Coordinates of C-alpha atoms in Angstrom, one line a residue:
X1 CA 39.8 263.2 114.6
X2 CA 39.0 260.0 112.3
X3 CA 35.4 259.8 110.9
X4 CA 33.9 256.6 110.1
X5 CA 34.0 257.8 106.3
X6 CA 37.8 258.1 106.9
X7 CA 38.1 254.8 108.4
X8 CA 35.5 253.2 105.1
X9 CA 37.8 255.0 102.6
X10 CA 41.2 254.2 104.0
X11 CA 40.1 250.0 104.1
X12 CA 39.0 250.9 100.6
X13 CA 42.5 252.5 99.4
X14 CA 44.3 249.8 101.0
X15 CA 42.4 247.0 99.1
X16 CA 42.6 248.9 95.8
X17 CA 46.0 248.8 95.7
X18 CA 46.8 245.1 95.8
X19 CA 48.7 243.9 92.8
X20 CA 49.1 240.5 91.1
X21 CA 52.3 239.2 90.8
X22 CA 52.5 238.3 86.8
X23 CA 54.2 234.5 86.1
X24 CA 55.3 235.0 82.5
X25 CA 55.3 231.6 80.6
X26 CA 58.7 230.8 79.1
X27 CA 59.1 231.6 75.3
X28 CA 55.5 233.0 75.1
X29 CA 56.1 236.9 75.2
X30 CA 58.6 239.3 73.7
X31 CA 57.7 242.5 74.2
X32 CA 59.5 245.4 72.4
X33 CA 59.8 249.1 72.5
X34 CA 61.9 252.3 71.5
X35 CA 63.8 253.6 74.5
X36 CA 63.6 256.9 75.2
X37 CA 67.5 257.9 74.9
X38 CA 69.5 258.4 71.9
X39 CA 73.4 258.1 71.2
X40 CA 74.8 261.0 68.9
X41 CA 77.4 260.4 66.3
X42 CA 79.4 263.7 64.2
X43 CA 80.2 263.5 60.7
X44 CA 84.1 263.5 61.0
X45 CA 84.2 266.4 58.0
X46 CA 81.6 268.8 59.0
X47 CA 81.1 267.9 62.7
X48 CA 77.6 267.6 62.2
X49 CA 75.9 265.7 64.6
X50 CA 73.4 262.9 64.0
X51 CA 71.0 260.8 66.7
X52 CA 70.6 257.0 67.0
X53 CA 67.8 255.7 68.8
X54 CA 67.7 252.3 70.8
X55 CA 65.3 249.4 70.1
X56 CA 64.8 247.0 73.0
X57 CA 63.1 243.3 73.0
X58 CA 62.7 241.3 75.7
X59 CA 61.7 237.9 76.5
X60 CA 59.6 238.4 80.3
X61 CA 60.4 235.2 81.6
X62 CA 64.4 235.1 80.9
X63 CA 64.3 238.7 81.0
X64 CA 67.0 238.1 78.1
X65 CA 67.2 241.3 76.1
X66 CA 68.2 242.5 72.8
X67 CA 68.9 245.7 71.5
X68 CA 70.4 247.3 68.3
X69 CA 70.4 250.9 67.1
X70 CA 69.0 252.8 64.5
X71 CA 69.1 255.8 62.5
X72 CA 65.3 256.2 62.8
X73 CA 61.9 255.4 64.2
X74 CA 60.7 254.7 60.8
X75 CA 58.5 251.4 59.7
X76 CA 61.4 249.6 58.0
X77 CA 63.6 250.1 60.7
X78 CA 61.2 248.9 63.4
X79 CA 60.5 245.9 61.2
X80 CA 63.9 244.8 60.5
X81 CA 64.7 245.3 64.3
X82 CA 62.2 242.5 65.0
X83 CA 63.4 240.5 62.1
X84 CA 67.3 240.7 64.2
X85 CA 65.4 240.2 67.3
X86 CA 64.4 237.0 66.3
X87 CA 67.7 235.9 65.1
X88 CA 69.1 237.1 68.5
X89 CA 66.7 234.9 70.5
X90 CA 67.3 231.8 68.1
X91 CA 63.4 231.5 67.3
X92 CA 59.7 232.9 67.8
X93 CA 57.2 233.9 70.7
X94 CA 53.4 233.0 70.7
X95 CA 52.9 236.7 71.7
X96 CA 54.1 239.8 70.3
X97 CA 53.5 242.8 72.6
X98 CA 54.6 246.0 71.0
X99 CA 53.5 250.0 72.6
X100 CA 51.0 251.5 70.8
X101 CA 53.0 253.1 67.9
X102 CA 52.0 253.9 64.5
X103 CA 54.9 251.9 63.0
X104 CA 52.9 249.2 64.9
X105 CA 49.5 249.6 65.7
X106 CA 46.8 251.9 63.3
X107 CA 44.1 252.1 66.3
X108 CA 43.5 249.9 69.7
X109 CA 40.8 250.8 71.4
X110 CA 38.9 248.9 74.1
X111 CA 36.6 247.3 71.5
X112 CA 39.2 246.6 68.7
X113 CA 42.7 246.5 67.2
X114 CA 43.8 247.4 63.9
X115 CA 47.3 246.7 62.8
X116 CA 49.3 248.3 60.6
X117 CA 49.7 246.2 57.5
X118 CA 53.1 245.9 57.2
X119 CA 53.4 244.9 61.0
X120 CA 50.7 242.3 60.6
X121 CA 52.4 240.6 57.4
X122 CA 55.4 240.4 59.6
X123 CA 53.6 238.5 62.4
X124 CA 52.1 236.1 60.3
X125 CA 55.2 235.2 58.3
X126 CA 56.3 234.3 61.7
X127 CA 53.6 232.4 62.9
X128 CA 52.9 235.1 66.3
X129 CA 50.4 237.0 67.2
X130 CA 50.2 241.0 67.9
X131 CA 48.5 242.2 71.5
X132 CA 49.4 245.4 71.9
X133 CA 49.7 246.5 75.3
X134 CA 46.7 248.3 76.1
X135 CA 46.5 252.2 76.2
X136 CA 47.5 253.6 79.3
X137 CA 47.8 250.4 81.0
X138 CA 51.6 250.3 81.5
X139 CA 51.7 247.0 84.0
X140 CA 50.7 245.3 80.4
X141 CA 54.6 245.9 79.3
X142 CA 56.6 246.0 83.0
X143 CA 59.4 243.9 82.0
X144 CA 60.4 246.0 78.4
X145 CA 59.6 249.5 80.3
X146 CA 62.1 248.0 82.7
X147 CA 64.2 246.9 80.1
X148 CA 64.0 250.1 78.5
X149 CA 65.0 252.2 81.5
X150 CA 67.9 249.4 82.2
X151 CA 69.5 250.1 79.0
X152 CA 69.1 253.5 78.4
X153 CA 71.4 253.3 82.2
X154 CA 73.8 250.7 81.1
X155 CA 73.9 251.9 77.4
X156 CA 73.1 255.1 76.7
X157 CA 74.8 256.6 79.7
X158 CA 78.1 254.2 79.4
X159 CA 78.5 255.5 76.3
X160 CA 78.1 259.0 77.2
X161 CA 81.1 260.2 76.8
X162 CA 82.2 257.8 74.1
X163 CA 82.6 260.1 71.1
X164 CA 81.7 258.4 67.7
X165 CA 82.0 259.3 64.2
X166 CA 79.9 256.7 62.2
X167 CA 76.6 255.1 62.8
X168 CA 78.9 252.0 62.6
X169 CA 80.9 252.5 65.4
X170 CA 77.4 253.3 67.2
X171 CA 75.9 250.0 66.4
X172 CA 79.6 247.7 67.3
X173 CA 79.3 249.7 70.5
X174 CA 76.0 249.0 71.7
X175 CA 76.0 245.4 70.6
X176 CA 79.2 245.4 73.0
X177 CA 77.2 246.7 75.8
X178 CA 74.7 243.9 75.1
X179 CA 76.4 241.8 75.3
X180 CA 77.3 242.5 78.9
X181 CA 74.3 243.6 80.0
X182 CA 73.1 240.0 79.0
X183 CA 75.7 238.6 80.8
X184 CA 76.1 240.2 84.2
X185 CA 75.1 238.3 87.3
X186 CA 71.5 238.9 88.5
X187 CA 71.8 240.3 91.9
X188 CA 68.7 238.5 93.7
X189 CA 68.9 234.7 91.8
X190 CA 72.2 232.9 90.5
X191 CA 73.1 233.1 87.3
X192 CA 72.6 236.0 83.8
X193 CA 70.0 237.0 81.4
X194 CA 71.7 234.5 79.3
X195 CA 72.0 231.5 81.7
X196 CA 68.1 231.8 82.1
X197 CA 67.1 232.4 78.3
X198 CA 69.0 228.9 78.1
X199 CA 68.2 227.0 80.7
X200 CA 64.3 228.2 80.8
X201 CA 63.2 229.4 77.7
X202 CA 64.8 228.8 74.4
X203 CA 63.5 225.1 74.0
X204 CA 59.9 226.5 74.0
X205 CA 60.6 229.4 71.5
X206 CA 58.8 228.8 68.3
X207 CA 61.5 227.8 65.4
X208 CA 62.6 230.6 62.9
X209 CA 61.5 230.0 59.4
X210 CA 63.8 229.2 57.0
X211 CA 64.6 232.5 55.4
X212 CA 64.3 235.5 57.2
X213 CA 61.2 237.7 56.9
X214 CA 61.8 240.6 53.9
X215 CA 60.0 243.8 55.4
X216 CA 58.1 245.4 53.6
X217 CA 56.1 248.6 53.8
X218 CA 52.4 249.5 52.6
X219 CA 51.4 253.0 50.9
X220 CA 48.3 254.8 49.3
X221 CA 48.5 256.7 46.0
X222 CA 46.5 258.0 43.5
X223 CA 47.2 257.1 40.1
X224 CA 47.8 260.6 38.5
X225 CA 47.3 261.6 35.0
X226 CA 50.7 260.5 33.8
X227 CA 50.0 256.6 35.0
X228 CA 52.8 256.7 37.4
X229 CA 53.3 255.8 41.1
X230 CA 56.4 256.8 43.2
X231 CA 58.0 254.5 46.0
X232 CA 59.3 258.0 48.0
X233 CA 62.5 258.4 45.4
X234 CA 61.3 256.6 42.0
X235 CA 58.5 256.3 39.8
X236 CA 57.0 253.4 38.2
X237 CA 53.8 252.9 35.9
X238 CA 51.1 251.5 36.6
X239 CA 48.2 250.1 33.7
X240 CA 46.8 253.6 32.4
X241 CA 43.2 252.6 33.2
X242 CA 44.0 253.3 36.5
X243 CA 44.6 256.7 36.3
X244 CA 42.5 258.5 39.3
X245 CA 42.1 255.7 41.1
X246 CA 43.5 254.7 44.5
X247 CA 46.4 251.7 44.5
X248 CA 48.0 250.3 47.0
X249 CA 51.7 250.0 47.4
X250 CA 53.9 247.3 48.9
X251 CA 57.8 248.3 48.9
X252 CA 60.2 245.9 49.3
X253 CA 64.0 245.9 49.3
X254 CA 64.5 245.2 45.8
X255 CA 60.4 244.9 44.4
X256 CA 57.1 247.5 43.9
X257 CA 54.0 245.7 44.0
X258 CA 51.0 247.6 43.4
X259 CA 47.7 246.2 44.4
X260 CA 44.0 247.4 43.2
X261 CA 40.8 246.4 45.4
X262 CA 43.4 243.1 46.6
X263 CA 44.4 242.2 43.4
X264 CA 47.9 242.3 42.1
X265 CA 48.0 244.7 39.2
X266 CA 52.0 245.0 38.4
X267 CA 55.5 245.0 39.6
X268 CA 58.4 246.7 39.5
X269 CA 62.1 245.8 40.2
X270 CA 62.9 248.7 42.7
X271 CA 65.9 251.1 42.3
X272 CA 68.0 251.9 45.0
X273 CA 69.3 255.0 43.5
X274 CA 67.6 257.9 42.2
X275 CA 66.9 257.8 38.2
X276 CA 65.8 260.7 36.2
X277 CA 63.5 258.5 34.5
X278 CA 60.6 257.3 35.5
X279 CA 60.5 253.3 35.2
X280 CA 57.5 252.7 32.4
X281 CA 56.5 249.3 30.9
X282 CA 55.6 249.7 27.3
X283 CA 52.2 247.5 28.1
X284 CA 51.1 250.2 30.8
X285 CA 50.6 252.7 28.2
X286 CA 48.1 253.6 25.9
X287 CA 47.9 252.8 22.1
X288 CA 49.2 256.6 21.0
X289 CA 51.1 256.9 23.9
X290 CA 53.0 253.6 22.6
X291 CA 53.3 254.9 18.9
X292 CA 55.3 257.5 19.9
X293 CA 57.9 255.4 21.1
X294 CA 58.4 254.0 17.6
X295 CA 59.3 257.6 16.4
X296 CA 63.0 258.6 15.6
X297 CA 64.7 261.1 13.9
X298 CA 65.8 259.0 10.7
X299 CA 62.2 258.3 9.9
X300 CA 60.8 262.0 10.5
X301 CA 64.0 263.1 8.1
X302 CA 62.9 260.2 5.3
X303 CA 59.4 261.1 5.4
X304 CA 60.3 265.3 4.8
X305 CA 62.8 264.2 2.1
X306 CA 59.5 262.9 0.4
X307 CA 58.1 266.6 0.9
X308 CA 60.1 268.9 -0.2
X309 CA 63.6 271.1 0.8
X310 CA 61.5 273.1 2.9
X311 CA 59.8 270.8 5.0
X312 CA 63.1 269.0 5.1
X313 CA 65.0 272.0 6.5
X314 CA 61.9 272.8 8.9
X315 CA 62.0 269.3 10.4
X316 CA 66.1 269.8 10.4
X317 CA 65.9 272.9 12.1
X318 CA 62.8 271.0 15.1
X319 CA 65.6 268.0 15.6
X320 CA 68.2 270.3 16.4
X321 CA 66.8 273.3 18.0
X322 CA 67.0 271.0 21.1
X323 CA 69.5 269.5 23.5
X324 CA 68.4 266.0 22.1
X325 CA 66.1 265.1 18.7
X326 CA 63.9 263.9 20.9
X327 CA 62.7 267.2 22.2
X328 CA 61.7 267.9 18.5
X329 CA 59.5 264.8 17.9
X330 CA 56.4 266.7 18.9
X331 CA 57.2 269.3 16.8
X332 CA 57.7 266.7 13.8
X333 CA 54.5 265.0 14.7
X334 CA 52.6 268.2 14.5
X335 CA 54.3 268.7 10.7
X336 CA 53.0 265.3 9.8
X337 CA 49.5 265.8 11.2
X338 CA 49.1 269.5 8.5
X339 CA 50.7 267.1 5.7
X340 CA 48.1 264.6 6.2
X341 CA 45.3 267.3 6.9
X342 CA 46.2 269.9 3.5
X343 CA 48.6 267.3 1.5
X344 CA 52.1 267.8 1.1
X345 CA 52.2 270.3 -1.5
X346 CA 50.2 273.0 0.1
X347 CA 52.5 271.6 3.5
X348 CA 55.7 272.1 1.6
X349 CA 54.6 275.8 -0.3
X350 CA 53.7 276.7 3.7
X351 CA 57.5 275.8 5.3
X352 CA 58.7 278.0 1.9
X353 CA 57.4 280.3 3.3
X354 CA 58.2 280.3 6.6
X355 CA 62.0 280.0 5.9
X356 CA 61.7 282.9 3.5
X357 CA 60.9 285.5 6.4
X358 CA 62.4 283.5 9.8
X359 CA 65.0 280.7 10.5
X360 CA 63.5 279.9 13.1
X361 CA 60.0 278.2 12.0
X362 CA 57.3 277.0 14.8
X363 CA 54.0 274.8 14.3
X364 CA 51.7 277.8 15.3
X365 CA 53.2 279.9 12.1
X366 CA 53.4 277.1 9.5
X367 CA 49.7 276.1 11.1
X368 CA 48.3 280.0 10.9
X369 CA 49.6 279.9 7.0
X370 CA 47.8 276.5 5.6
X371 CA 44.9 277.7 7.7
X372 CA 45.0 281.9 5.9
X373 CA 45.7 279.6 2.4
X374 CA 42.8 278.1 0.5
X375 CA 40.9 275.3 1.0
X376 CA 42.4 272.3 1.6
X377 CA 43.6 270.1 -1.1
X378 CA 42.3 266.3 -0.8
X379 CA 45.6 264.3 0.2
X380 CA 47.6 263.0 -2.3
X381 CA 48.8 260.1 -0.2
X382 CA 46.6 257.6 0.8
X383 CA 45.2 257.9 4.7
X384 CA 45.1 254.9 6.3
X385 CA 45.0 254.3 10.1
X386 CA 47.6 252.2 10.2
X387 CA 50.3 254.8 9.2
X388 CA 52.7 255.1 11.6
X389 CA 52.9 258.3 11.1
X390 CA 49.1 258.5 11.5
X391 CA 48.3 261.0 14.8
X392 CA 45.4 259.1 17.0
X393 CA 46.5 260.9 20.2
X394 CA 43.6 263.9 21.0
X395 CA 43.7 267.1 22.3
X396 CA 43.2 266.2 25.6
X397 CA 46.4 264.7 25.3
X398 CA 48.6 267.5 23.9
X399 CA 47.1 270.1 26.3
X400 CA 48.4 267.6 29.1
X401 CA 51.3 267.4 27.4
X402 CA 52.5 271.3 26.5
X403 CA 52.0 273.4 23.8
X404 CA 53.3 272.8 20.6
X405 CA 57.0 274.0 18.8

């Protein structure tokens, strides 16, 4: 039996539902997603299996699509998608509509955006603006979450039971399928995706700039203790005055800029291949730290000739004791530091000693007998600061750095 509530709600429903039919402007929108399917390849040796995910733009008004696979979801695969999108499509949207992914978008809320930096370098190279779709609102993005369930069908599952054995082969296959997707006659108007894009919409596309966009992707760090930051494989020095503080970090292809409160601080020529050693600029260090690069083993041998045979078979025995002199050069620092501190005689009577009752001599021994001898004698040699073999790096430093020989 109907109620007059009944009758007020159902007039209500009905009028609640209408919808507005969207008229998308030609060349103003591209809206782009992930789709939600992924084509597995196997390594042809192992038979491992790897997955490839889809990335779909679309132009709303054309409904012209483009799509390319990827070996991830990651920020510099999401960005270099867009950079091919816009190659595809032959030039630029006013609007940029991505989902609300963190490659993308840091926060969008209902009284603000905030984009990710990377993705909002890339829309301004390009001269378009970002408006994400908004949260749970997914009438915002019709045409792409059409698009994305249209080629997972005419991708994804056409390729199904395609076996491949390269990411390669993946991406020839699905630009392929593109390419007839694009192609194939609408059902309910004349013509393709393609006829459309070109008789409607490319004219009004922004044009591309002259080179294409190189992505890049933003990090935080704090500068630790050795004045190094690391680009996820490499590291690279920053100036040491930055140690503790927090840099930013823009990776490039082939460059590492790092930034401090927005200003440029240094670069870095990035390596694509892993490097035992970390990339230092001789300016980034400090004064001591510097000095120590001038050491080598010629000059520690010279300056225990002018000792004495002991010291020169204790600083003999620190050069070698190694896999390389240079693990020794501490070791050989230390020596000089007791020369200058109880003169080279006392120095030279103290490695005598050592050598008479163990061939294997260490700082802490030759250090413990200067210390048990008397007083120490007034230098012979003249100290001056300038001495390159003159210590000026501090405790604090050699704890940081290890323990001596």
């Amino acid at each position: 039996m109907s109620t007059q509530f009944g009758d007020k709600y159902r007039r209500w429903a009905r009028v609640t539902k209408a919808t507005m039919r969207v008229t998308h402007k030609p060349g103003d929108t591209m809206q782009v997603d992930w789709a939600g399917g992924t084509i597995p390849y196997y390594d042809p040796i192992t038979g491992e299996e790897y997955k490839d995910y889809l990335f779909v733009a679309a132009l709303p008004c054309s409904s012209y699509l483009y799509v390319e696979a990827c070996t991830d979801m990651k920020q510099e695969n999401w960005l270099m998608c867009h950079v091919h999108a816009y190659e595809y499509f032959g030039g630029v949207t006013r609007v940029l509509v991505p989902d609300n992914l963190k490659t993308g978008v840091t926060a969008n809320t209902r009284y603000e955006t905030q984009l990710n930096e990377s993705y909002r370098e890339l829309a301004e190279y390009y001269g378009t603006a970002i408006v994400p779709a908004r949260v749970r609102k997914p009438q915002d993005k019709g045409l792409v979450e059409r698009s994305v369930g249209f080629s997972t069908t005419w991708i994804t599952a056409a390729l199904r039971e395609r076996k491949f054995f390269s990411f390669a082969d993946v991406r020839d296959a699905v630009a392929e399928r593109l390419e007839i997707i694009n192609t194939k006659p609408f059902q309910k108007r004349p013509g393709s995706r393609r006829d459309a894009y070109l008789s409607e919409e490319k004219e009004f596309l922004l044009p591309l700039p002259k080179r294409p966009y190189e992505p890049s992707v933003w990090k935080q760090q704090t500068v630790g203790n050795d004045y190094l930051i690391s680009d996820g494989l490499n590291k690279y020095s920053v100036p040491f005055d930055l140690i503790g503080e927090q840099v930013q970090i823009r990776l490039t292809k082939d460059l590492v800029e790092v930034y401090f409160k927005g200003s440029r601080m240094t670069s870095h020529k990035r390596f694509e291949k892993y490097s035992v050693q970390p990339v230092v600029k001789p300016e980034h260090m400090p004064s001591n730290h510097r000095e120590y690069l001038n050491y080598n083993a010629d000059e520690f041998k010279e300056w225990a000739t002018s000792v004495g045979k002991s010291t020169e078979e204790v600083v003999k025995y620190f050069l070698t004791a190694g896999s390389v002199p240079e693990q020794g050069y501490k070791a050989c620092v230390s020596l000089t530091k007791l020369g200058k501190r109880y003169g080279k005689k006392k120095l030279e009577a103290a490695c005598e000693r050592m050598l008479a009752f163990s061939s294997s001599p260490s700082i802490r021994t030759i250090t413990t007998l200067l210390k048990n001898s008397k007083e120490p004698d007034k230098p012979t040699e003249k100290t001056d600061d300038s001495n390159k073999y003159g210590i000026t790096r501090g405790a604090a430093y050699w704890r940081k750095v290890g323990g001596s020989k």
